[in-house]
XYZ file of C-alpha atoms in Angstrom:
248
model
C 157.876 85.744 96.772
C 155.080 83.811 95.078
C 151.533 83.772 96.432
C 151.180 81.185 99.167
C 147.608 80.429 98.068
C 147.655 80.166 94.256
C 151.394 80.293 93.463
C 151.251 83.498 91.403
C 154.851 84.804 90.951
C 156.150 87.988 92.576
C 153.078 88.409 94.777
C 154.887 89.305 98.048
C 153.469 86.160 99.640
C 149.820 86.836 98.807
C 148.363 88.112 95.543
C 145.541 90.626 95.398
C 142.861 88.067 94.542
C 143.800 85.694 97.345
C 144.174 88.571 99.796
C 140.582 89.622 99.117
C 139.372 86.019 99.460
C 141.168 85.593 102.794
C 139.673 88.869 104.050
C 136.188 87.775 102.938
C 136.566 84.436 104.712
C 137.584 86.232 107.907
C 134.490 88.431 107.609
C 132.297 85.338 107.196
C 133.518 84.108 110.559
C 132.931 87.535 112.094
C 129.344 87.554 110.783
C 128.736 84.221 112.477
C 130.174 85.487 115.751
C 128.026 88.643 115.656
C 124.880 86.622 114.939
C 125.620 84.212 117.794
C 126.617 86.927 120.270
C 123.573 89.052 119.510
C 121.089 86.221 119.924
C 122.717 84.555 122.926
C 123.013 87.655 125.100
C 120.167 86.722 127.472
C 120.175 82.954 127.024
C 123.796 81.744 127.163
C 122.683 78.182 127.856
C 120.427 77.939 124.792
C 123.050 76.062 122.802
C 120.765 75.104 119.930
C 119.565 78.642 119.251
C 123.029 80.179 119.537
C 124.646 77.564 117.299
C 121.853 77.891 114.744
C 122.126 81.666 114.551
C 125.919 81.537 114.297
C 125.693 79.118 111.387
C 122.947 81.209 109.795
C 125.144 84.303 109.990
C 127.946 82.517 108.181
C 125.592 81.023 105.587
C 123.999 84.394 104.883
C 127.431 86.010 104.450
C 128.544 83.292 102.031
C 125.316 83.650 100.067
C 125.808 87.407 99.729
C 129.441 86.936 98.696
C 128.452 84.439 96.026
C 125.702 86.748 94.781
C 128.091 89.711 94.552
C 130.763 87.658 92.781
C 128.231 86.313 90.290
C 127.024 89.821 89.479
C 130.581 91.116 89.095
C 131.459 88.236 86.776
C 128.312 88.826 84.725
C 129.431 92.427 84.154
C 132.820 91.307 82.868
C 134.842 91.923 86.005
C 138.401 90.668 86.331
C 139.341 88.092 88.952
C 140.497 90.869 91.257
C 137.309 92.889 90.746
C 135.209 89.814 91.491
C 137.179 89.093 94.666
C 136.843 92.720 95.793
C 133.089 92.582 95.190
C 132.867 89.506 97.413
C 134.865 91.125 100.181
C 132.738 94.295 100.055
C 129.572 92.191 100.272
C 130.977 90.437 103.345
C 131.765 93.805 104.941
C 128.172 94.872 104.350
C 126.858 91.745 106.068
C 129.144 92.275 109.062
C 128.012 95.905 109.345
C 124.349 94.855 109.374
C 124.876 92.064 111.909
C 126.911 94.350 114.146
C 124.014 96.813 114.237
C 121.561 94.028 115.090
C 123.856 92.656 117.808
C 124.293 96.101 119.371
C 120.544 96.654 119.394
C 119.910 93.249 120.956
C 122.634 93.636 123.578
C 121.113 96.957 124.633
C 118.303 94.863 126.194
C 120.710 92.660 128.143
C 120.429 92.687 131.964
C 123.921 94.192 132.253
C 123.126 97.150 129.999
C 119.754 97.813 131.587
C 121.159 97.596 135.113
C 123.988 100.008 134.287
C 121.520 102.430 132.728
C 119.317 102.327 135.809
C 122.249 102.867 138.156
C 123.523 105.794 136.111
C 120.057 107.364 135.935
C 119.631 107.084 139.704
C 123.079 108.546 140.324
C 122.366 111.527 138.072
C 118.997 112.160 139.672
C 120.697 112.423 143.050
C 122.450 115.465 141.579
C 119.286 117.108 140.306
C 119.851 120.120 142.561
C 122.626 121.114 140.135
C 120.096 121.641 137.336
C 117.728 124.606 136.912
C 114.600 122.416 136.863
C 113.411 118.867 137.402
C 112.811 118.496 133.645
C 116.396 119.454 132.897
C 117.653 117.053 135.547
C 115.553 114.226 134.076
C 116.831 114.890 130.551
C 120.435 114.933 131.774
C 119.903 111.676 133.686
C 118.344 109.971 130.666
C 121.212 111.110 128.437
C 123.793 109.805 130.922
C 121.919 106.492 131.218
C 121.867 106.075 127.430
C 125.617 106.707 127.235
C 126.239 104.196 130.021
C 124.183 101.547 128.219
C 126.110 102.145 124.998
C 129.433 101.651 126.792
C 128.235 98.391 128.344
C 126.867 97.139 125.023
C 130.145 97.832 123.226
C 132.052 96.098 126.036
C 129.769 93.048 125.873
C 130.115 92.823 122.106
C 133.912 92.806 122.338
C 134.259 90.457 125.324
C 131.633 87.948 124.218
C 132.954 87.963 120.678
C 136.363 87.133 122.133
C 134.816 84.266 124.111
C 133.444 82.823 120.870
C 136.707 83.220 119.004
C 139.089 82.310 121.834
C 137.658 79.730 124.273
C 138.631 80.554 127.850
C 138.774 78.642 131.124
C 135.431 78.703 132.947
C 135.441 79.020 136.717
C 132.605 78.658 139.185
C 131.593 81.346 141.646
C 128.656 83.258 143.131
C 128.710 85.835 140.304
C 129.197 83.626 137.286
C 126.938 84.983 134.515
C 129.923 85.581 132.221
C 131.190 82.108 133.063
C 127.791 80.736 132.080
C 128.015 82.628 128.815
C 131.504 81.251 128.156
C 130.256 77.731 128.860
C 127.270 78.215 126.579
C 129.434 79.654 123.823
C 131.810 76.693 123.988
C 128.913 74.226 123.805
C 127.317 76.151 120.937
C 130.548 76.118 118.945
C 130.667 72.343 119.307
C 126.995 71.964 118.434
C 127.344 74.180 115.374
C 130.242 72.222 113.893
C 128.698 68.866 114.767
C 125.099 69.473 113.720
C 125.551 71.509 110.567
C 125.934 68.576 108.083
C 123.244 66.372 109.656
C 120.381 68.885 109.537
C 121.255 70.524 106.250
C 118.964 71.061 103.270
C 119.232 73.060 100.036
C 117.297 76.172 99.114
C 115.060 75.738 96.073
C 116.239 79.081 94.652
C 119.924 79.651 95.423
C 120.776 75.966 96.132
C 122.883 76.971 99.142
C 123.092 74.538 102.050
C 120.947 75.560 105.046
C 120.345 74.189 108.540
C 117.278 73.922 110.726
C 113.692 73.271 109.675
C 113.035 74.334 106.058
C 110.268 76.786 105.220
C 107.102 75.577 103.519
C 108.242 77.318 100.326
C 111.484 75.326 100.230
C 113.483 78.567 100.169
C 116.129 79.769 102.605
C 115.310 82.854 104.692
C 117.216 85.343 102.457
C 115.518 84.068 99.279
C 112.114 83.907 100.959
C 112.526 87.443 102.245
C 113.636 88.723 98.855
C 110.587 87.166 97.225
C 108.391 89.149 99.645
C 110.295 92.410 99.260
C 111.818 92.516 102.769
C 115.060 94.347 103.498
C 118.121 92.368 104.611
C 117.770 93.471 108.242
C 114.059 92.608 108.210
C 114.878 89.159 106.824
C 117.438 88.504 109.561
C 115.119 89.808 112.284
C 112.318 87.545 111.053
C 114.716 84.612 111.016
C 115.722 85.290 114.608
C 112.078 85.630 115.624
C 111.296 82.186 114.202
C 114.225 80.804 116.200
C 112.495 81.972 119.353
C 114.286 85.166 120.415
C 111.510 87.726 120.663
C 113.680 90.607 121.907
C 115.610 90.844 118.641
C 112.650 92.587 117.014
C 111.473 94.441 120.135
């Protein structure tokens, strides 16, 4: 079968180049979801912030893909090598954003409450330990594990809410419903507001959203000019958007 994307013959439906491009595009969407989920964990109704960070995640991933492809082409890479370089760059972005989202979600009320409950439950069993110090260490370890489980659960469920809109119901315990409502509104705001508030970076010429910096550069280019790491650049970007806990 020919490639469904470019028409290359005998490609089993999708040639290697197009397969890498499709995978990279999927990763771009995942980067946007991780950026939005990480920032919106405590403020599900802050539609503007969540939509902005989701769009920023996608824009940053596309910028890194383009940078990697340009470098691969400059070194004489084939079309397949260039496409692979773009996909690997997208994977790197997703890995970084996942780490940031996990760190941010660890400060969510759900994770903190579960950690406190687990710590209290373990301390009620302190008579099983040889000393109070040992009991405290065991309780802290159990609380950390409980927080990690909650964080991983929140990342999966809230990512699914962003990718697959669900029906929102009202009730006395409706925090997740509020998050689902906020995510749906943010998705709409992101797609509607992106063209209107866009501007172009003076360095990379990529389209950006939100208020431009005084230098006229996008956040990645501005951070690179000051020698910041990629995670530091993203954390600074989130801090300017108003989410102080991202860098706590």
